[in-house]
mmCIF file of C-alpha atoms in Angstrom:
data_model
loop_
_atom_site.group_PDB
_atom_site.id
_atom_site.type_symbol
_atom_site.label_atom_id
_atom_site.label_comp_id
_atom_site.label_asym_id
_atom_site.label_seq_id
_atom_site.Cartn_x
_atom_site.Cartn_y
_atom_site.Cartn_z
ATOM 1 C CA UNK A 30 122.704 47.437 50.842
ATOM 2 C CA UNK A 31 120.597 48.075 53.952
ATOM 3 C CA UNK A 32 122.896 50.595 55.638
ATOM 4 C CA UNK A 33 122.378 53.459 53.178
ATOM 5 C CA UNK A 34 120.222 56.268 54.536
ATOM 6 C CA UNK A 35 118.794 57.035 51.070
ATOM 7 C CA UNK A 36 118.514 54.559 48.228
ATOM 8 C CA UNK A 37 116.793 54.492 44.853
ATOM 9 C CA UNK A 38 115.277 51.979 42.509
ATOM 10 C CA UNK A 39 112.460 51.271 40.112
ATOM 11 C CA UNK A 40 109.536 48.893 39.766
ATOM 12 C CA UNK A 41 107.189 47.433 37.199
ATOM 13 C CA UNK A 42 104.210 45.150 37.569
ATOM 14 C CA UNK A 43 100.707 44.015 36.743
ATOM 15 C CA UNK A 44 97.387 45.065 38.240
ATOM 16 C CA UNK A 45 93.700 44.189 38.335
ATOM 17 C CA UNK A 46 91.279 46.927 39.416
ATOM 18 C CA UNK A 47 87.511 47.115 39.783
ATOM 19 C CA UNK A 48 84.941 49.348 41.498
ATOM 20 C CA UNK A 49 82.985 49.072 44.714
ATOM 21 C CA UNK A 50 79.453 50.472 44.254
ATOM 22 C CA UNK A 51 76.970 51.639 46.847
ATOM 23 C CA UNK A 52 73.463 52.081 45.465
ATOM 24 C CA UNK A 53 70.504 54.338 46.173
ATOM 25 C CA UNK A 54 67.939 51.608 45.385
ATOM 26 C CA UNK A 55 68.102 47.820 45.392
ATOM 27 C CA UNK A 56 68.460 47.208 41.650
ATOM 28 C CA UNK A 57 70.658 44.717 39.836
ATOM 29 C CA UNK A 58 74.358 45.212 40.488
ATOM 30 C CA UNK A 59 76.497 46.911 37.880
ATOM 31 C CA UNK A 60 78.946 44.212 36.825
ATOM 32 C CA UNK A 61 82.611 45.191 36.597
ATOM 33 C CA UNK A 62 84.875 43.303 34.227
ATOM 34 C CA UNK A 63 88.494 44.082 35.055
ATOM 35 C CA UNK A 64 91.285 43.454 32.575
ATOM 36 C CA UNK A 65 94.980 43.111 33.333
ATOM 37 C CA UNK A 66 96.774 46.438 33.476
ATOM 38 C CA UNK A 67 100.358 47.379 34.187
ATOM 39 C CA UNK A 68 102.355 49.967 36.093
ATOM 40 C CA UNK A 69 105.876 51.281 36.335
ATOM 41 C CA UNK A 70 107.611 53.799 38.543
ATOM 42 C CA UNK A 71 110.481 54.874 40.755
ATOM 43 C CA UNK A 72 111.390 54.146 44.379
ATOM 44 C CA UNK A 73 112.887 56.515 46.910
ATOM 45 C CA UNK A 74 113.689 54.787 50.209
ATOM 46 C CA UNK A 75 114.604 56.481 53.514
ATOM 47 C CA UNK A 76 116.073 54.154 56.149
ATOM 48 C CA UNK A 77 114.751 54.899 59.658
ATOM 49 C CA UNK A 78 116.355 51.920 61.413
ATOM 50 C CA UNK A 79 117.084 48.237 60.748
ATOM 51 C CA UNK A 80 113.386 47.401 60.536
ATOM 52 C CA UNK A 81 111.552 50.531 59.315
ATOM 53 C CA UNK A 82 111.792 52.415 56.036
ATOM 54 C CA UNK A 83 109.797 55.338 54.676
ATOM 55 C CA UNK A 84 109.100 55.151 50.967
ATOM 56 C CA UNK A 85 107.938 57.247 48.043
ATOM 57 C CA UNK A 86 106.931 55.222 44.991
ATOM 58 C CA UNK A 87 105.681 57.605 42.260
ATOM 59 C CA UNK A 88 104.486 55.782 39.181
ATOM 60 C CA UNK A 89 101.993 55.490 36.351
ATOM 61 C CA UNK A 90 99.167 52.913 36.323
ATOM 62 C CA UNK A 91 97.316 51.917 33.143
ATOM 63 C CA UNK A 92 93.902 50.392 33.909
ATOM 64 C CA UNK A 93 90.800 49.353 31.938
ATOM 65 C CA UNK A 94 87.470 48.386 33.510
ATOM 66 C CA UNK A 95 84.247 47.536 31.689
ATOM 67 C CA UNK A 96 80.891 48.289 33.304
ATOM 68 C CA UNK A 97 77.954 46.092 32.293
ATOM 69 C CA UNK A 98 74.512 47.531 33.126
ATOM 70 C CA UNK A 99 71.380 45.448 33.497
ATOM 71 C CA UNK A 100 68.457 46.256 31.189
ATOM 72 C CA UNK A 101 66.328 47.106 34.238
ATOM 73 C CA UNK A 102 68.246 50.398 34.536
ATOM 74 C CA UNK A 103 66.658 51.510 31.252
ATOM 75 C CA UNK A 104 63.063 50.501 31.983
ATOM 76 C CA UNK A 105 60.681 52.764 30.068
ATOM 77 C CA UNK A 106 63.483 54.211 27.917
ATOM 78 C CA UNK A 107 64.741 53.454 24.445
ATOM 79 C CA UNK A 108 68.220 51.933 24.491
ATOM 80 C CA UNK A 109 70.543 49.741 22.464
ATOM 81 C CA UNK A 110 73.250 47.240 23.361
ATOM 82 C CA UNK A 111 75.976 49.880 23.410
ATOM 83 C CA UNK A 112 74.133 51.713 26.212
ATOM 84 C CA UNK A 113 74.562 48.686 28.483
ATOM 85 C CA UNK A 114 78.356 48.775 28.320
ATOM 86 C CA UNK A 115 80.795 51.470 29.396
ATOM 87 C CA UNK A 116 84.533 51.062 28.957
ATOM 88 C CA UNK A 117 86.391 53.006 31.654
ATOM 89 C CA UNK A 118 90.050 53.575 30.837
ATOM 90 C CA UNK A 119 92.139 55.172 33.567
ATOM 91 C CA UNK A 120 95.698 56.429 33.552
ATOM 92 C CA UNK A 121 96.679 57.188 37.138
ATOM 93 C CA UNK A 122 99.784 59.186 38.031
ATOM 94 C CA UNK A 123 100.219 57.632 41.450
ATOM 95 C CA UNK A 124 101.971 59.153 44.507
ATOM 96 C CA UNK A 125 102.121 56.791 47.529
ATOM 97 C CA UNK A 126 103.769 57.495 50.885
ATOM 98 C CA UNK A 127 104.447 54.147 52.564
ATOM 99 C CA UNK A 128 105.916 52.692 55.722
ATOM 100 C CA UNK A 129 107.786 49.420 55.267
ATOM 101 C CA UNK A 130 108.204 47.183 58.341
ATOM 102 C CA UNK A 131 110.723 44.385 57.810
ATOM 103 C CA UNK A 132 111.530 41.239 59.751
ATOM 104 C CA UNK A 133 115.102 40.271 60.577
ATOM 105 C CA UNK A 134 117.135 39.230 57.554
ATOM 106 C CA UNK A 135 117.469 35.457 57.174
ATOM 107 C CA UNK A 136 120.385 34.494 54.926
ATOM 108 C CA UNK A 137 119.613 36.277 51.633
ATOM 109 C CA UNK A 138 115.970 37.187 52.090
ATOM 110 C CA UNK A 139 113.908 39.419 54.348
ATOM 111 C CA UNK A 140 110.065 39.484 54.456
ATOM 112 C CA UNK A 141 108.181 42.705 55.126
ATOM 113 C CA UNK A 142 104.792 44.361 55.487
ATOM 114 C CA UNK A 143 104.052 47.671 53.792
ATOM 115 C CA UNK A 144 101.202 50.159 54.001
ATOM 116 C CA UNK A 145 100.308 53.796 53.720
ATOM 117 C CA UNK A 146 98.287 56.394 51.873
ATOM 118 C CA UNK A 147 98.387 57.691 48.329
ATOM 119 C CA UNK A 148 96.833 60.110 45.905
ATOM 120 C CA UNK A 149 96.487 59.758 42.166
ATOM 121 C CA UNK A 150 95.763 62.044 39.252
ATOM 122 C CA UNK A 151 93.533 60.368 36.670
ATOM 123 C CA UNK A 152 94.620 61.714 33.292
ATOM 124 C CA UNK A 153 91.663 59.966 31.600
ATOM 125 C CA UNK A 154 88.979 61.116 34.029
ATOM 126 C CA UNK A 155 86.823 63.235 31.644
ATOM 127 C CA UNK A 156 85.917 65.297 34.740
ATOM 128 C CA UNK A 157 85.675 68.576 32.825
ATOM 129 C CA UNK A 158 84.043 67.103 29.737
ATOM 130 C CA UNK A 159 80.618 68.743 29.264
ATOM 131 C CA UNK A 160 79.347 65.561 27.566
ATOM 132 C CA UNK A 161 78.110 62.743 29.790
ATOM 133 C CA UNK A 162 76.874 59.183 29.367
ATOM 134 C CA UNK A 163 74.044 60.299 27.086
ATOM 135 C CA UNK A 164 76.847 61.126 24.636
ATOM 136 C CA UNK A 165 78.833 58.003 25.511
ATOM 137 C CA UNK A 166 81.231 59.730 27.955
ATOM 138 C CA UNK A 167 81.745 58.153 31.386
ATOM 139 C CA UNK A 168 83.231 60.686 33.824
ATOM 140 C CA UNK A 169 85.306 60.303 36.981
ATOM 141 C CA UNK A 170 87.041 62.672 39.371
ATOM 142 C CA UNK A 171 90.528 63.714 38.315
ATOM 143 C CA UNK A 172 91.946 63.276 41.848
ATOM 144 C CA UNK A 173 91.565 60.177 43.996
ATOM 145 C CA UNK A 174 92.805 59.200 47.462
ATOM 146 C CA UNK A 175 93.662 55.686 48.637
ATOM 147 C CA UNK A 176 95.038 53.559 51.418
ATOM 148 C CA UNK A 177 97.276 50.610 50.599
ATOM 149 C CA UNK A 178 98.424 47.470 52.419
ATOM 150 C CA UNK A 179 100.659 44.657 51.257
ATOM 151 C CA UNK A 180 103.579 42.331 51.848
ATOM 152 C CA UNK A 181 106.670 41.158 50.043
ATOM 153 C CA UNK A 182 110.177 39.722 50.291
ATOM 154 C CA UNK A 183 113.574 41.313 49.687
ATOM 155 C CA UNK A 184 115.994 38.951 47.935
ATOM 156 C CA UNK A 185 119.655 39.926 48.185
ATOM 157 C CA UNK A 186 121.477 39.152 44.947
ATOM 158 C CA UNK A 187 125.180 39.797 44.230
ATOM 159 C CA UNK A 188 124.707 43.205 42.557
ATOM 160 C CA UNK A 189 121.207 44.364 43.481
ATOM 161 C CA UNK A 190 118.158 43.661 45.629
ATOM 162 C CA UNK A 191 115.131 42.072 43.935
ATOM 163 C CA UNK A 192 111.768 42.575 45.644
ATOM 164 C CA UNK A 193 108.479 40.970 44.581
ATOM 165 C CA UNK A 194 105.468 42.275 46.492
ATOM 166 C CA UNK A 195 101.695 42.203 46.371
ATOM 167 C CA UNK A 196 99.462 45.049 47.514
ATOM 168 C CA UNK A 197 95.801 45.914 47.860
ATOM 169 C CA UNK A 198 94.604 49.460 47.154
ATOM 170 C CA UNK A 199 91.294 51.003 48.237
ATOM 171 C CA UNK A 200 89.846 54.402 47.351
ATOM 172 C CA UNK A 201 88.679 56.685 50.156
ATOM 173 C CA UNK A 202 86.663 59.185 48.090
ATOM 174 C CA UNK A 203 83.723 58.822 45.700
ATOM 175 C CA UNK A 204 85.182 58.933 42.168
ATOM 176 C CA UNK A 205 81.976 59.266 40.136
ATOM 177 C CA UNK A 206 81.002 62.431 38.281
ATOM 178 C CA UNK A 207 77.212 62.306 37.911
ATOM 179 C CA UNK A 208 75.448 62.847 34.614
ATOM 180 C CA UNK A 209 73.644 66.118 34.027
ATOM 181 C CA UNK A 210 70.303 64.316 34.318
ATOM 182 C CA UNK A 211 69.786 63.306 37.992
ATOM 183 C CA UNK A 212 67.670 60.345 36.785
ATOM 184 C CA UNK A 213 70.374 59.110 34.419
ATOM 185 C CA UNK A 214 70.251 55.288 34.081
ATOM 186 C CA UNK A 215 74.066 55.211 34.232
ATOM 187 C CA UNK A 216 74.678 57.261 37.383
ATOM 188 C CA UNK A 217 71.308 58.040 39.014
ATOM 189 C CA UNK A 218 71.254 54.949 41.227
ATOM 190 C CA UNK A 219 74.897 55.149 42.342
ATOM 191 C CA UNK A 220 75.471 56.546 45.823
ATOM 192 C CA UNK A 221 79.247 56.097 45.601
ATOM 193 C CA UNK A 222 81.805 54.482 43.306
ATOM 194 C CA UNK A 223 85.266 53.702 44.646
ATOM 195 C CA UNK A 224 88.263 52.028 43.073
ATOM 196 C CA UNK A 225 89.699 48.923 44.653
ATOM 197 C CA UNK A 226 92.309 46.615 43.271
ATOM 198 C CA UNK A 227 95.321 44.420 43.680
ATOM 199 C CA UNK A 228 98.703 44.696 42.060
ATOM 200 C CA UNK A 229 102.023 42.886 41.941
ATOM 201 C CA UNK A 230 105.267 44.855 41.829
ATOM 202 C CA UNK A 231 108.718 43.652 40.882
ATOM 203 C CA UNK A 232 111.249 46.108 42.287
ATOM 204 C CA UNK A 233 114.977 46.431 41.639
ATOM 205 C CA UNK A 234 117.329 48.428 43.881
#
């Protein structure tokens, strides 16, 4: 299985994503409630040598995060309970380029480290929506950039290779689209908002 120059496969898995916020002023943190999402995609693997492989893993990630704002963000303004909560649904079409560094095979398993960079198109970003949070629309950039690091194990089965892995993903760019009002209670105090998360993949090749 390991001697092929090019090989193909697919993966599916579960994820948990949240946001890292940097603030303009020292107010209460925006709380992020992450719910379990899932992903699926394809694997293209280029063998460099016995220990290094270059990988493309295009896929689709389905993610939901809920933002809970403190009432202090709305001081002096009229608001209701729905203003304190924003549901952020994201559908990322994900394109990672990864380097896989494997240890020597031991019997029927081989551990590895994996890392690289990726970009993603957020099909649910609302970036070009003229409405903002005042109309209940939370907006993000349509394109995001990440770095990823993780580890896993290749298990060699009679007819295919089964690979569970776990990976952390961290956005490089600010993903927030600000509201039209610079003093917006939803976005005015945010200096940057970046995705971070963890996901588990089950791959079959």
